[in-house]
Amino acid sequence: MFDVIIIGAGVAGFSAALFASRRGLKTLVIGKDVAGQANYTDTIENFPGIEEIGGFELVNQIRNQAEKFGAEYLQSEVTKLKTSPDAFVVTAYGKQYKSQGLILAYGKTPRDLGIPGEQALKGKGISYCATCDAPLFKGKVVAIAGIGDIAADAGLLCAKYAKKVYILSKTDKLLAHSELTKALFKKKNVELVPFIQIQEIMGETILSGIKLMHLKTGRQEELFLHGLFVELGYIVNSHFLQNIVKLDEQEQIVVDSDQTTSCAGIFAAGDATNRPYKQAVVSAGEGAAAALACYDWMMRKKGSVGLSSDWTQIKRIK
């Protein structure tokens, strides 16, 4: 049993983990990838106290701070959430985790391919973050299924480690920035596989390959792989909440001024909320506020003095 589970491993999620763990709360962060959209921000110049930093580097620094105070990180995807009088039950990749409090900071999550075999092999050869996982495939054979610059970036990164990198495309080219594609296909271990659509992901306990269909001929074939990187961009994915908290018309989580949601014990921060400003520094502040509000709620629930002298009990919004 954790004191608090934080869903989301970006700026908001790890900022919340830092503040929660420093308050002595047993903290678990669950994220499909580290840094989320920050992975595609090469340079941040407006984070106070830091002149210039990459998005992934910033999140990793916050993560390291949180882990120094005992926070734990699990790379997984939350698929279900249940509430009970005693705990919240979070299901991620088939395993259940319990906590007293919950912070939603998942922002925008990577898009799935939506094909057979994908759900069962997530985290077992399928990755949604080349920045996070490319080094794990040193000397291996991998493929990139993605679009635009993010797929090209992933291919360049994987080419540093993998023995072979296949770039899968539904057309005869990868539609990305010309300089990126030039740099990518100069790599001797990178090969474009044109006019291809993935039909199925193969493997029982770990990915072994993919089934492909040639879009011009209809011919089907199999491609042996150790890893598949899915780089299709991000969406706001709130389906696992199952009407537990109030959402707006864009499926953003509705929060009050102290990051509380419509469900007692659940708080939210970052790009997944209905706050108007989506910036790293805003997410960091909201993550900290959500953690402090969660700690305050937990202390008062136990009959102890909380952080706020003018606390009013959280009410459920029907």
Coordinates of C-alpha atoms in Angstrom, one line a residue:
M1 CA 0.0 0.0 0.0
F2 CA 1.4 3.4 -1.0
D3 CA 0.4 6.7 0.6
V4 CA 0.0 8.3 -2.8
I5 CA 0.2 7.1 -6.4
I6 CA 0.9 9.7 -9.1
I7 CA -0.2 8.8 -12.6
G8 CA 2.1 10.6 -15.1
A9 CA 5.8 10.9 -15.3
G10 CA 6.3 14.4 -16.7
V11 CA 7.2 17.7 -15.0
A12 CA 3.9 17.7 -13.0
G13 CA 4.2 14.1 -12.0
F14 CA 7.7 14.2 -10.7
S15 CA 7.3 17.6 -9.1
A16 CA 4.4 16.1 -7.2
A17 CA 6.5 13.1 -6.3
L18 CA 9.3 15.4 -5.0
F19 CA 7.0 17.3 -2.7
A20 CA 5.1 14.2 -1.6
S21 CA 8.2 12.2 -0.8
R22 CA 9.8 15.1 1.1
R23 CA 6.7 15.1 3.3
G24 CA 7.5 11.4 4.1
L25 CA 4.7 9.9 2.0
K26 CA 5.4 6.5 0.4
T27 CA 5.1 7.6 -3.3
L28 CA 4.8 5.7 -6.5
V29 CA 4.9 7.4 -10.0
I30 CA 3.4 5.4 -12.9
G31 CA 4.0 6.6 -16.4
K32 CA 3.9 5.1 -19.9
D33 CA 7.1 7.0 -20.6
V34 CA 9.4 9.5 -18.9
A35 CA 8.8 13.2 -19.7
G36 CA 5.9 12.8 -22.1
Q37 CA 5.7 15.8 -24.5
A38 CA 8.9 17.2 -22.9
N39 CA 10.7 14.5 -24.9
Y40 CA 10.1 16.6 -28.0
T41 CA 11.2 20.0 -26.5
D42 CA 14.9 20.3 -27.3
T43 CA 15.3 23.7 -25.5
I44 CA 13.4 25.2 -22.6
E45 CA 14.6 28.8 -21.9
N46 CA 11.8 30.0 -19.6
F47 CA 12.1 27.7 -16.6
P48 CA 13.1 30.0 -13.6
G49 CA 16.7 29.5 -12.5
I50 CA 17.8 27.6 -15.6
E51 CA 18.9 29.5 -18.6
E52 CA 18.6 26.6 -21.0
I53 CA 17.8 22.9 -20.7
G54 CA 16.3 20.1 -22.8
G55 CA 12.8 18.8 -21.8
F56 CA 13.9 15.3 -21.1
E57 CA 16.9 16.5 -19.1
L58 CA 14.7 18.8 -17.0
V59 CA 12.2 16.0 -16.1
N60 CA 15.1 13.6 -15.4
Q61 CA 16.6 16.1 -12.9
I62 CA 13.3 16.4 -11.1
R63 CA 12.9 12.6 -11.1
N64 CA 16.4 12.2 -9.5
Q65 CA 15.5 14.7 -6.8
A66 CA 12.2 12.8 -6.1
E67 CA 14.0 9.4 -6.0
K68 CA 16.5 10.8 -3.5
F69 CA 13.7 11.2 -1.1
G70 CA 12.3 7.8 -1.7
A71 CA 9.8 8.1 -4.6
E72 CA 9.6 5.1 -6.8
Y73 CA 9.0 5.0 -10.6
L74 CA 7.2 2.3 -12.6
Q75 CA 7.2 2.5 -16.4
S76 CA 3.7 1.2 -17.2
E77 CA 0.3 2.3 -18.5
V78 CA -2.7 2.7 -16.2
T79 CA -5.7 1.0 -17.7
K80 CA -8.1 1.0 -14.8
L81 CA -8.9 2.9 -11.6
K82 CA -11.3 1.8 -8.8
T83 CA -12.3 3.6 -5.7
S84 CA -13.2 2.0 -2.3
P85 CA -13.7 3.3 1.2
D86 CA -10.2 2.4 2.2
A87 CA -8.0 2.8 -0.9
F88 CA -7.7 3.6 -4.6
V89 CA -6.8 0.6 -6.7
V90 CA -4.8 1.3 -9.9
T91 CA -4.3 -1.3 -12.6
A92 CA -1.2 -1.0 -14.8
Y93 CA -0.2 -3.7 -17.3
G94 CA -2.3 -6.2 -15.4
K95 CA -1.0 -5.6 -12.0
Q96 CA -2.8 -3.7 -9.1
Y97 CA -1.4 -1.0 -6.9
K98 CA -3.2 0.5 -3.9
S99 CA -2.9 4.0 -2.3
Q100 CA -4.7 6.3 0.1
G101 CA -4.4 9.3 -2.2
L102 CA -4.1 9.8 -5.9
I103 CA -2.6 12.5 -8.1
L104 CA -3.5 12.6 -11.8
A105 CA -0.7 14.2 -13.8
Y106 CA -0.6 12.2 -16.9
G107 CA -0.8 15.1 -19.3
K108 CA -1.0 13.8 -22.9
T109 CA -0.2 10.1 -23.4
P110 CA 1.5 8.4 -26.4
R111 CA -0.9 7.2 -29.1
D112 CA -1.3 3.4 -29.6
L113 CA -1.1 1.6 -32.9
G114 CA -4.4 -0.1 -32.0
I115 CA -3.5 -3.5 -33.6
P116 CA -3.6 -7.1 -32.3
G117 CA -0.9 -8.0 -29.9
E118 CA -0.1 -4.4 -28.8
Q119 CA -1.8 -4.4 -25.4
A120 CA -0.3 -7.7 -24.3
L121 CA 3.3 -6.7 -25.2
K122 CA 3.5 -3.2 -24.0
G123 CA 6.7 -2.8 -22.0
K124 CA 7.8 -6.2 -23.3
G125 CA 9.5 -5.1 -26.5
I126 CA 7.1 -2.3 -27.4
S127 CA 8.3 1.2 -26.3
Y128 CA 6.7 4.6 -26.7
C129 CA 9.8 6.5 -25.7
A130 CA 13.0 6.1 -27.8
T131 CA 14.7 8.7 -25.5
C132 CA 14.0 6.4 -22.5
D133 CA 14.5 3.0 -24.0
A134 CA 16.9 3.2 -27.1
P135 CA 19.9 2.2 -25.0
L136 CA 18.2 -1.0 -23.9
F137 CA 18.4 -2.3 -27.5
K138 CA 22.1 -2.1 -28.0
G139 CA 23.1 -4.5 -30.7
K140 CA 19.5 -5.5 -31.4
V141 CA 17.1 -5.2 -34.3
V142 CA 14.3 -2.6 -34.0
A143 CA 11.7 -0.8 -36.0
I144 CA 10.1 2.6 -35.8
A145 CA 6.4 3.0 -36.5
G146 CA 5.7 6.7 -36.4
I147 CA 5.1 9.9 -38.2
G148 CA 7.0 13.0 -39.0
D149 CA 9.9 14.5 -37.1
I150 CA 9.3 12.5 -33.9
A151 CA 9.8 9.2 -35.9
A152 CA 12.9 10.6 -37.5
D153 CA 14.3 11.7 -34.1
A154 CA 13.6 8.2 -32.7
G155 CA 15.3 6.6 -35.6
L156 CA 18.4 8.7 -35.2
L157 CA 18.6 7.9 -31.5
C158 CA 18.0 4.2 -32.0
A159 CA 20.7 4.1 -34.8
K160 CA 23.3 4.9 -32.1
Y161 CA 22.6 1.7 -30.3
A162 CA 20.8 -0.9 -32.5
K163 CA 22.4 -3.2 -35.0
K164 CA 19.6 -2.5 -37.4
V165 CA 16.8 0.1 -37.5
Y166 CA 13.8 -0.3 -39.9
I167 CA 11.8 2.8 -40.6
L168 CA 8.2 1.7 -41.5
S169 CA 6.2 3.9 -43.8
K170 CA 2.9 3.8 -45.6
T171 CA 4.3 5.8 -48.4
D172 CA 7.6 5.8 -50.3
K173 CA 9.3 8.2 -47.8
L174 CA 9.3 9.4 -44.3
L175 CA 7.5 12.7 -44.2
A176 CA 9.8 14.6 -41.9
H177 CA 12.1 17.7 -42.0
S178 CA 14.5 17.3 -44.9
E179 CA 17.6 17.8 -42.7
L180 CA 16.4 15.1 -40.3
T181 CA 15.7 12.6 -43.0
K182 CA 19.1 13.2 -44.6
A183 CA 20.9 12.6 -41.3
L184 CA 18.8 9.6 -40.6
F185 CA 19.3 7.7 -43.9
K186 CA 23.0 8.5 -43.9
K187 CA 23.2 5.9 -41.1
K188 CA 24.4 2.6 -42.5
N189 CA 22.2 0.6 -40.1
V190 CA 19.0 2.4 -41.0
E191 CA 16.6 1.1 -43.7
L192 CA 13.3 2.5 -45.0
V193 CA 10.5 -0.1 -45.5
P194 CA 8.0 1.7 -47.8
F195 CA 4.3 1.0 -48.5
I196 CA 4.0 -1.1 -45.4
Q197 CA 1.2 -1.3 -42.8
I198 CA 1.6 -3.3 -39.5
Q199 CA -1.1 -5.9 -39.2
E200 CA -0.2 -7.6 -35.9
I201 CA 2.5 -7.7 -33.3
M202 CA 3.9 -11.2 -32.6
G203 CA 5.2 -12.7 -29.4
E204 CA 3.9 -14.6 -26.4
T205 CA 5.7 -13.2 -23.3
I206 CA 8.0 -10.8 -25.3
L207 CA 7.9 -9.2 -28.7
S208 CA 9.4 -11.4 -31.4
G209 CA 8.4 -9.6 -34.6
I210 CA 5.5 -8.0 -36.6
K211 CA 3.2 -9.1 -39.4
L212 CA 3.2 -6.6 -42.3
M213 CA 1.1 -6.0 -45.4
H214 CA 2.5 -4.4 -48.5
L215 CA 0.0 -1.7 -49.4
K216 CA 0.6 -2.0 -53.2
T217 CA 0.6 -5.7 -53.7
G218 CA -1.3 -7.0 -50.6
R219 CA 1.6 -9.4 -49.9
Q220 CA 2.0 -10.3 -46.3
E221 CA 5.3 -10.9 -44.6
E222 CA 6.9 -11.1 -41.2
L223 CA 9.7 -9.0 -39.8
F224 CA 11.8 -10.3 -36.9
L225 CA 12.5 -7.7 -34.2
H226 CA 13.7 -7.3 -30.7
G227 CA 12.0 -3.9 -30.3
L228 CA 9.3 -1.8 -31.8
F229 CA 9.2 2.0 -31.1
V230 CA 5.8 3.6 -31.5
E231 CA 6.1 7.3 -32.3
L232 CA 2.7 8.6 -33.2
G233 CA 2.4 11.7 -31.0
Y234 CA 0.2 12.2 -28.0
I235 CA -3.4 12.5 -26.9
V236 CA -5.3 13.3 -23.7
N237 CA -6.4 9.8 -22.5
S238 CA -8.9 9.9 -19.6
H239 CA -10.8 6.7 -20.4
F240 CA -9.5 4.8 -17.4
L241 CA -11.2 7.3 -15.0
Q242 CA -14.6 5.8 -15.7
N243 CA -16.6 8.9 -14.6
I244 CA -14.7 9.0 -11.3
V245 CA -13.8 12.6 -11.6
K246 CA -15.5 15.5 -13.4
L247 CA -14.1 16.2 -16.9
D248 CA -14.8 19.1 -19.3
E249 CA -15.9 18.8 -22.9
Q250 CA -12.2 18.2 -23.9
E251 CA -11.8 15.4 -21.4
Q252 CA -9.6 17.6 -19.2
I253 CA -9.9 17.1 -15.5
V254 CA -11.8 19.9 -13.7
V255 CA -9.8 21.2 -10.7
D256 CA -10.3 23.7 -8.0
S257 CA -7.8 26.4 -6.9
D258 CA -5.9 23.8 -4.7
Q259 CA -5.8 21.1 -7.4
T260 CA -8.6 19.1 -5.9
T261 CA -11.0 17.2 -8.2
S262 CA -14.6 16.2 -7.8
C263 CA -13.6 13.0 -5.9
A264 CA -12.2 13.3 -2.4
G265 CA -8.6 12.1 -2.2
I266 CA -7.9 12.6 -5.9
F267 CA -5.9 15.7 -7.0
A268 CA -4.7 16.7 -10.5
A269 CA -2.0 18.8 -12.1
G270 CA -0.4 19.7 -15.4
D271 CA -1.7 19.4 -19.0
A272 CA -4.4 16.9 -18.1
T273 CA -6.3 19.6 -16.2
N274 CA -8.6 22.4 -17.4
R275 CA -6.0 25.1 -16.4
P276 CA -5.6 27.5 -19.4
Y277 CA -1.7 27.7 -19.4
K278 CA 0.3 24.6 -20.5
Q279 CA 3.9 25.4 -19.6
A280 CA 6.6 23.4 -17.8
V281 CA 6.8 25.9 -15.0
V282 CA 3.1 25.9 -14.5
S283 CA 3.0 22.1 -14.4
A284 CA 5.8 22.1 -11.8
G285 CA 3.9 24.5 -9.6
E286 CA 0.6 22.6 -10.0
G287 CA 2.4 19.3 -9.2
A288 CA 3.8 20.7 -6.0
A289 CA 0.4 22.2 -5.0
A290 CA -1.3 18.9 -5.7
A291 CA 1.1 17.0 -3.5
L292 CA 0.8 19.5 -0.6
A293 CA -3.0 19.4 -0.9
C294 CA -3.0 15.6 -0.9
Y295 CA -0.7 15.5 2.2
D296 CA -3.0 18.0 3.9
W297 CA -6.1 15.9 3.1
M298 CA -4.4 12.7 4.4
M299 CA -3.4 14.4 7.6
R300 CA -6.8 15.8 8.3
K301 CA -8.4 12.4 7.4
K302 CA -6.3 10.9 10.2
G303 CA -7.3 13.6 12.6
S304 CA -4.0 15.4 12.5
V305 CA -3.4 19.1 11.8
G306 CA -3.1 19.8 8.1
L307 CA -1.1 22.4 6.3
S308 CA -4.0 24.8 5.7
S309 CA -5.6 26.7 8.6
D310 CA -8.7 27.5 6.6
W311 CA -9.3 23.9 5.3
T312 CA -12.8 23.2 4.1
Q313 CA -13.7 19.5 3.6
I314 CA -13.5 18.4 0.0
K315 CA -17.0 17.7 -1.4
R316 CA -17.8 15.4 -4.3
I317 CA -19.3 17.1 -7.3
K318 CA -22.0 14.9 -8.7

